[in-house]
Short mmCIF file of N, CA and C in Angstrom, two decimals:
data_model
loop_
_atom_site.label_atom_id
_atom_site.label_comp_id
_atom_site.label_asym_id
_atom_site.label_seq_id
_atom_site.Cartn_x
_atom_site.Cartn_y
_atom_site.Cartn_z
N MET A 1 -11.10 23.00 -5.59
CA MET A 1 -10.25 21.95 -5.84
C MET A 1 -10.81 20.59 -5.61
N GLY A 2 -10.59 19.67 -6.65
CA GLY A 2 -11.03 18.25 -6.61
C GLY A 2 -10.59 17.39 -5.53
N LYS A 3 -11.05 16.33 -5.39
CA LYS A 3 -10.63 15.27 -4.47
C LYS A 3 -9.41 14.70 -5.00
N LYS A 4 -8.63 14.21 -3.74
CA LYS A 4 -7.35 13.61 -4.03
C LYS A 4 -7.54 12.34 -4.46
N LEU A 5 -6.58 11.87 -5.35
CA LEU A 5 -6.59 10.41 -5.79
C LEU A 5 -5.73 9.86 -4.91
N ILE A 6 -6.04 8.71 -4.19
CA ILE A 6 -5.06 8.14 -3.32
C ILE A 6 -4.85 6.62 -3.72
N PHE A 7 -3.53 6.43 -3.86
CA PHE A 7 -3.23 4.90 -4.12
C PHE A 7 -3.13 4.07 -2.69
N THR A 8 -3.86 3.05 -2.64
CA THR A 8 -3.82 2.31 -1.33
C THR A 8 -2.83 1.08 -1.42
N ALA A 9 -1.87 1.08 -0.62
CA ALA A 9 -0.96 0.06 -0.67
C ALA A 9 -1.21 -0.86 0.51
N MET A 10 -1.09 -2.14 0.46
CA MET A 10 -1.23 -3.07 1.52
C MET A 10 -0.52 -4.48 1.05
N SER A 11 -0.13 -5.14 2.22
CA SER A 11 0.32 -6.54 1.87
C SER A 11 -0.59 -7.40 1.52
N LYS A 12 -0.30 -8.46 0.69
CA LYS A 12 -1.27 -9.51 0.36
C LYS A 12 -1.82 -10.02 1.53
N ARG A 13 -1.25 -9.95 2.67
CA ARG A 13 -1.72 -10.46 3.86
C ARG A 13 -3.02 -9.79 4.37
N ARG A 14 -3.20 -8.61 3.89
CA ARG A 14 -4.38 -7.87 4.20
C ARG A 14 -5.30 -7.64 2.98
N TYR A 15 -5.20 -8.53 2.06
CA TYR A 15 -5.99 -8.46 0.72
C TYR A 15 -7.44 -8.54 1.18
N TYR A 16 -7.81 -9.24 2.05
CA TYR A 16 -9.30 -9.24 2.44
C TYR A 16 -10.04 -8.04 2.99
N LEU A 17 -9.19 -7.02 3.10
CA LEU A 17 -9.59 -5.76 3.69
C LEU A 17 -9.74 -4.70 2.66
N LYS A 18 -9.47 -5.22 1.33
CA LYS A 18 -9.47 -4.08 0.03
C LYS A 18 -10.66 -3.48 0.05
N GLY A 19 -11.92 -3.78 0.13
CA GLY A 19 -13.14 -3.10 0.13
C GLY A 19 -13.30 -2.16 1.33
N HIS A 20 -12.91 -2.48 2.67
CA HIS A 20 -12.99 -1.65 3.75
C HIS A 20 -12.01 -0.51 3.64
N VAL A 21 -10.74 -0.68 2.96
CA VAL A 21 -9.77 0.33 2.71
C VAL A 21 -10.38 1.32 1.87
N ALA A 22 -10.86 0.86 0.64
CA ALA A 22 -11.57 1.65 -0.35
C ALA A 22 -12.50 2.55 0.46
N LYS A 23 -13.42 2.09 1.10
CA LYS A 23 -14.53 2.74 1.91
C LYS A 23 -13.81 3.83 2.86
N PHE A 24 -12.82 3.52 3.66
CA PHE A 24 -12.12 4.40 4.37
C PHE A 24 -11.77 5.68 3.69
N VAL A 25 -11.08 5.41 2.40
CA VAL A 25 -10.52 6.52 1.74
C VAL A 25 -11.73 7.45 1.25
N PHE A 26 -12.82 6.79 0.78
CA PHE A 26 -13.83 7.54 0.39
C PHE A 26 -14.60 8.32 1.39
N ASP A 27 -14.57 7.79 2.68
CA ASP A 27 -15.05 8.34 3.88
C ASP A 27 -14.17 9.56 4.33
N GLN A 28 -12.99 9.63 3.85
CA GLN A 28 -12.16 10.87 4.13
C GLN A 28 -12.30 11.89 3.07
N GLY A 29 -13.08 11.74 2.06
CA GLY A 29 -13.38 12.63 1.02
C GLY A 29 -12.52 12.61 -0.09
N ASN A 30 -11.89 11.49 -0.20
CA ASN A 30 -10.73 11.18 -1.50
C ASN A 30 -11.31 10.12 -2.34
N VAL A 31 -10.72 9.92 -3.32
CA VAL A 31 -10.92 8.72 -4.34
C VAL A 31 -9.88 7.68 -4.22
N PRO A 32 -10.28 6.31 -3.80
CA PRO A 32 -9.13 5.48 -3.70
C PRO A 32 -8.80 4.87 -5.00
N LEU A 33 -7.51 4.50 -5.19
CA LEU A 33 -7.26 3.77 -6.33
C LEU A 33 -6.45 2.49 -5.73
N ASN A 34 -7.24 1.39 -5.71
CA ASN A 34 -6.74 0.30 -5.04
C ASN A 34 -6.50 -0.97 -5.93
N PRO A 35 -5.07 -1.32 -5.99
CA PRO A 35 -4.74 -2.27 -7.01
C PRO A 35 -5.62 -3.67 -6.89
N PHE A 36 -5.58 -3.92 -5.67
CA PHE A 36 -6.38 -5.28 -5.61
C PHE A 36 -7.68 -5.28 -6.08
N LEU A 37 -8.36 -4.09 -6.09
CA LEU A 37 -9.72 -3.91 -6.78
C LEU A 37 -9.60 -3.89 -8.37
N CYS A 38 -8.44 -3.40 -8.78
CA CYS A 38 -8.22 -3.28 -10.12
C CYS A 38 -7.91 -4.60 -10.83
N TYR A 39 -6.96 -5.28 -10.16
CA TYR A 39 -6.56 -6.69 -10.76
C TYR A 39 -6.70 -7.75 -9.97
N ASP A 40 -7.61 -7.63 -8.84
CA ASP A 40 -7.71 -8.67 -8.04
C ASP A 40 -6.56 -9.15 -7.25
N TYR A 41 -6.31 -10.26 -7.07
CA TYR A 41 -4.95 -10.55 -6.40
C TYR A 41 -3.88 -11.03 -7.54
N PHE A 42 -3.08 -10.19 -8.11
CA PHE A 42 -2.23 -10.40 -9.25
C PHE A 42 -2.99 -11.13 -10.38
N LEU A 43 -4.33 -10.91 -10.77
CA LEU A 43 -5.05 -11.48 -11.64
C LEU A 43 -4.94 -12.93 -11.46
N LEU A 44 -5.17 -13.29 -10.20
CA LEU A 44 -5.35 -14.81 -9.86
C LEU A 44 -4.02 -15.37 -10.18
N ASP A 45 -2.99 -14.62 -10.09
CA ASP A 45 -1.67 -15.41 -10.44
C ASP A 45 -1.56 -15.84 -11.87
N THR A 46 -2.18 -15.08 -12.89
CA THR A 46 -2.05 -15.35 -14.12
C THR A 46 -1.06 -14.50 -14.95
N VAL A 47 -0.70 -13.34 -14.29
CA VAL A 47 0.39 -12.48 -14.82
C VAL A 47 1.30 -12.33 -13.89
N GLU A 48 2.49 -12.21 -14.53
CA GLU A 48 4.04 -12.06 -13.68
C GLU A 48 3.77 -10.84 -12.73
N ARG A 49 4.05 -11.08 -11.53
CA ARG A 49 4.09 -10.16 -10.42
C ARG A 49 4.89 -8.89 -10.69
N ASP A 50 5.93 -9.02 -11.53
CA ASP A 50 6.77 -7.74 -11.87
C ASP A 50 6.09 -6.96 -12.89
N LYS A 51 5.12 -7.66 -13.76
CA LYS A 51 4.24 -6.72 -14.62
C LYS A 51 3.17 -5.98 -13.92
N VAL A 52 2.65 -6.48 -12.91
CA VAL A 52 1.49 -5.98 -12.03
C VAL A 52 2.21 -4.85 -11.19
N ARG A 53 3.39 -5.26 -10.70
CA ARG A 53 4.23 -3.91 -10.04
C ARG A 53 4.46 -2.77 -10.88
N GLU A 54 4.93 -3.03 -12.21
CA GLU A 54 5.10 -2.06 -13.03
C GLU A 54 4.07 -1.27 -13.26
N ALA A 55 2.66 -1.91 -13.34
CA ALA A 55 1.42 -1.12 -13.65
C ALA A 55 1.13 -0.44 -12.39
N ASN A 56 1.43 -0.92 -11.22
CA ASN A 56 1.25 -0.11 -9.90
C ASN A 56 2.05 1.08 -10.02
N PHE A 57 3.13 1.07 -10.39
CA PHE A 57 4.21 2.29 -10.34
C PHE A 57 3.55 3.31 -11.31
N GLU A 58 3.02 2.83 -12.57
CA GLU A 58 2.20 3.87 -13.50
C GLU A 58 0.96 4.39 -12.70
N LEU A 59 0.24 3.62 -11.85
CA LEU A 59 -0.76 4.23 -11.20
C LEU A 59 -0.36 5.15 -10.17
N ILE A 60 0.69 4.85 -9.41
CA ILE A 60 1.32 5.73 -8.30
C ILE A 60 1.61 7.10 -8.82
N ILE A 61 2.07 7.13 -9.92
CA ILE A 61 2.71 8.34 -10.50
C ILE A 61 1.47 9.38 -10.87
N ARG A 62 0.22 8.77 -11.04
CA ARG A 62 -0.81 9.62 -11.22
C ARG A 62 -1.62 10.05 -10.13
N CYS A 63 -1.32 9.46 -8.81
CA CYS A 63 -1.96 9.81 -7.60
C CYS A 63 -1.41 10.89 -6.84
N ASP A 64 -2.22 11.63 -6.15
CA ASP A 64 -1.86 12.67 -5.02
C ASP A 64 -1.07 12.32 -4.00
N GLU A 65 -1.42 11.13 -3.48
CA GLU A 65 -0.84 10.51 -2.27
C GLU A 65 -0.84 8.93 -2.29
N LEU A 66 0.15 8.33 -1.62
CA LEU A 66 0.04 6.97 -1.19
C LEU A 66 -0.13 6.78 0.19
N TRP A 67 -1.11 5.88 0.49
CA TRP A 67 -1.62 5.51 1.83
C TRP A 67 -1.23 4.07 1.87
N VAL A 68 -0.40 3.74 3.04
CA VAL A 68 -0.03 2.41 3.47
C VAL A 68 -0.89 1.97 4.50
N PHE A 69 -1.39 0.59 4.28
CA PHE A 69 -2.34 0.12 5.41
C PHE A 69 -1.74 -1.20 5.93
N GLY A 70 -1.54 -1.21 7.28
CA GLY A 70 -0.95 -2.52 7.89
C GLY A 70 0.53 -2.49 7.74
N GLU A 71 0.94 -3.84 7.91
CA GLU A 71 2.57 -4.18 7.73
C GLU A 71 3.08 -3.95 6.42
N VAL A 72 4.27 -3.43 6.31
CA VAL A 72 4.81 -3.28 4.95
C VAL A 72 5.39 -4.50 4.42
N SER A 73 5.12 -5.00 3.31
CA SER A 73 5.72 -6.18 2.57
C SER A 73 6.83 -5.61 1.76
N ASP A 74 7.65 -6.42 1.07
CA ASP A 74 8.73 -5.90 0.25
C ASP A 74 8.02 -5.35 -0.99
N GLY A 75 6.96 -5.69 -1.57
CA GLY A 75 6.36 -4.93 -2.59
C GLY A 75 5.81 -3.65 -2.15
N VAL A 76 5.34 -3.58 -1.09
CA VAL A 76 4.76 -2.30 -0.64
C VAL A 76 5.85 -1.44 -0.28
N LEU A 77 7.03 -1.91 0.21
CA LEU A 77 8.17 -1.04 0.51
C LEU A 77 8.70 -0.48 -0.92
N LYS A 78 8.80 -1.07 -2.05
CA LYS A 78 8.95 -0.78 -3.32
C LYS A 78 8.08 0.39 -3.82
N GLU A 79 6.86 0.23 -3.48
CA GLU A 79 5.90 1.25 -3.93
C GLU A 79 6.21 2.58 -3.10
N ILE A 80 6.51 2.39 -1.74
CA ILE A 80 6.88 3.51 -0.93
C ILE A 80 7.99 4.31 -1.45
N LEU A 81 9.06 3.60 -1.72
CA LEU A 81 10.34 4.18 -2.28
C LEU A 81 10.23 4.89 -3.48
N PHE A 82 9.33 4.32 -4.35
CA PHE A 82 8.96 4.88 -5.69
C PHE A 82 8.28 6.12 -5.48
N ALA A 83 7.29 6.22 -4.68
CA ALA A 83 6.48 7.47 -4.41
C ALA A 83 7.38 8.47 -3.91
N LYS A 84 8.16 8.15 -2.70
CA LYS A 84 9.05 9.20 -2.26
C LYS A 84 9.97 9.70 -3.29
N ASP A 85 10.56 8.88 -4.24
CA ASP A 85 11.55 9.22 -5.22
C ASP A 85 10.78 10.28 -6.16
N LYS A 86 9.57 10.19 -6.36
CA LYS A 86 8.59 10.98 -7.26
C LYS A 86 8.11 12.14 -6.49
N GLY A 87 8.39 12.33 -5.21
CA GLY A 87 7.85 13.27 -4.33
C GLY A 87 6.42 13.33 -4.22
N ILE A 88 5.76 12.13 -3.92
CA ILE A 88 4.49 11.71 -3.62
C ILE A 88 4.30 11.59 -2.23
N PRO A 89 3.52 12.35 -1.37
CA PRO A 89 3.39 12.10 0.05
C PRO A 89 3.00 10.72 0.26
N VAL A 90 3.53 10.15 1.42
CA VAL A 90 2.99 8.80 2.04
C VAL A 90 2.51 9.06 3.33
N ARG A 91 1.31 8.37 3.61
CA ARG A 91 0.89 8.34 4.91
C ARG A 91 0.67 6.88 5.29
N TYR A 92 0.70 6.69 6.59
CA TYR A 92 0.72 5.12 7.13
C TYR A 92 -0.56 5.04 8.21
N PHE A 93 -1.09 3.93 8.05
CA PHE A 93 -2.21 3.60 8.86
C PHE A 93 -2.14 2.23 9.54
N ARG A 94 -2.29 2.10 10.74
CA ARG A 94 -2.29 0.85 11.56
C ARG A 94 -3.64 0.21 11.42
N ILE A 95 -3.78 -1.01 11.26
CA ILE A 95 -5.21 -1.66 11.25
C ILE A 95 -5.46 -2.28 12.59
N VAL A 96 -6.75 -1.75 13.12
CA VAL A 96 -7.14 -2.55 14.34
C VAL A 96 -8.30 -3.32 13.87
N GLU A 97 -8.29 -4.52 14.27
CA GLU A 97 -9.27 -5.58 13.70
C GLU A 97 -10.71 -5.38 14.40
N GLU A 98 -10.67 -5.22 15.63
CA GLU A 98 -11.99 -5.33 16.32
C GLU A 98 -12.28 -4.16 17.36
N PRO A 99 -13.08 -3.22 16.95
CA PRO A 99 -13.89 -3.15 15.76
C PRO A 99 -12.69 -2.49 14.76
N LEU A 100 -13.07 -2.89 13.36
CA LEU A 100 -12.12 -2.53 12.26
C LEU A 100 -12.00 -0.96 12.33
N LYS A 101 -10.76 -0.51 12.45
CA LYS A 101 -10.41 0.87 12.19
C LYS A 101 -9.14 1.14 11.60
N PHE A 102 -9.01 2.19 11.12
CA PHE A 102 -7.54 2.62 10.56
C PHE A 102 -7.17 3.86 11.27
N ILE A 103 -5.94 3.63 11.82
CA ILE A 103 -5.42 4.88 12.63
C ILE A 103 -3.99 5.15 12.24
N GLU A 104 -4.01 6.57 11.80
CA GLU A 104 -2.76 7.16 11.23
C GLU A 104 -1.59 7.08 12.19
N ILE A 105 -0.45 6.58 11.69
CA ILE A 105 0.76 6.54 12.47
C ILE A 105 1.90 7.35 11.86
N GLY A 106 2.94 7.49 12.43
CA GLY A 106 4.18 8.02 11.77
C GLY A 106 5.06 7.03 11.25
N GLU A 107 5.80 7.35 10.46
CA GLU A 107 6.64 6.32 9.72
C GLU A 107 7.54 5.46 10.57
N GLU A 108 7.95 6.08 11.78
CA GLU A 108 8.83 5.38 12.65
C GLU A 108 8.01 4.40 13.46
N GLN A 109 6.73 4.53 13.27
CA GLN A 109 5.80 3.46 14.00
C GLN A 109 5.30 2.31 13.13
N VAL A 110 5.94 2.39 11.99
CA VAL A 110 5.40 1.13 10.91
C VAL A 110 5.96 -0.04 11.17
N GLU A 111 5.26 -1.14 10.93
CA GLU A 111 5.76 -2.64 11.18
C GLU A 111 6.05 -3.09 9.80
N TYR A 112 7.07 -3.98 9.68
CA TYR A 112 7.56 -4.55 8.37
C TYR A 112 7.58 -6.01 8.45
N GLU A 113 7.07 -6.54 7.39
CA GLU A 113 7.30 -7.92 7.34
C GLU A 113 8.70 -8.43 6.99
N LYS A 114 9.16 -9.74 7.39
CA LYS A 114 10.50 -9.98 7.37
C LYS A 114 11.37 -9.66 6.20
N GLU A 115 10.67 -10.02 4.94
CA GLU A 115 11.26 -9.64 3.55
C GLU A 115 11.69 -8.21 3.45
N ALA A 116 10.59 -7.43 3.73
CA ALA A 116 10.98 -5.99 3.89
C ALA A 116 12.00 -5.44 4.68
N LEU A 117 11.86 -5.92 5.88
CA LEU A 117 13.10 -5.62 6.83
C LEU A 117 14.57 -6.00 6.12
N GLU A 118 14.50 -7.14 5.56
CA GLU A 118 15.81 -7.54 4.93
C GLU A 118 16.12 -6.65 3.73
N MET A 119 15.18 -6.12 2.90
CA MET A 119 15.33 -5.29 1.98
C MET A 119 15.82 -3.94 2.48
N LEU A 120 15.15 -3.49 3.59
CA LEU A 120 15.65 -2.21 4.08
C LEU A 120 17.08 -2.33 4.64
N ARG A 121 17.41 -3.31 5.17
CA ARG A 121 18.91 -3.34 5.60
C ARG A 121 19.85 -3.48 4.44
N ARG A 122 19.38 -3.97 3.39
CA ARG A 122 20.44 -4.10 2.14
C ARG A 122 20.38 -2.67 1.65
N LEU A 123 19.30 -1.97 1.56
CA LEU A 123 19.37 -0.64 0.88
C LEU A 123 20.19 0.37 1.93
N ARG A 124 20.30 0.17 3.07
CA ARG A 124 20.90 1.05 4.11
C ARG A 124 22.50 0.77 4.21
N LYS A 125 22.94 -0.22 3.51
CA LYS A 125 24.38 -0.60 3.46
C LYS A 125 25.10 0.29 2.49
#
């Protein structure tokens, strides 16, 4: 069986770790599909974010799993919900800065940015 294709999701606040996240996925024996490495940071804000998000959904559907790194933003939450709706497994990783490492956690341990928490509250009503 071939290697798994992993979509790596992270908040724009963690953009600076994009290369480290890709290396981590490679080190786990998989192939990373990192949107920040595909289109930099929203193509330097020259493309509407909704178009980039639509492109991300197209990439996610082709992946075997979605891995979330760090705090969940509203955009990452949309990617998680999309993946779950399509039956794509989601794994979560906490980021420890010094020394840099990624620790797998359960969904109940995930931290959310303010906008994502508000979005979750609206969805649960």
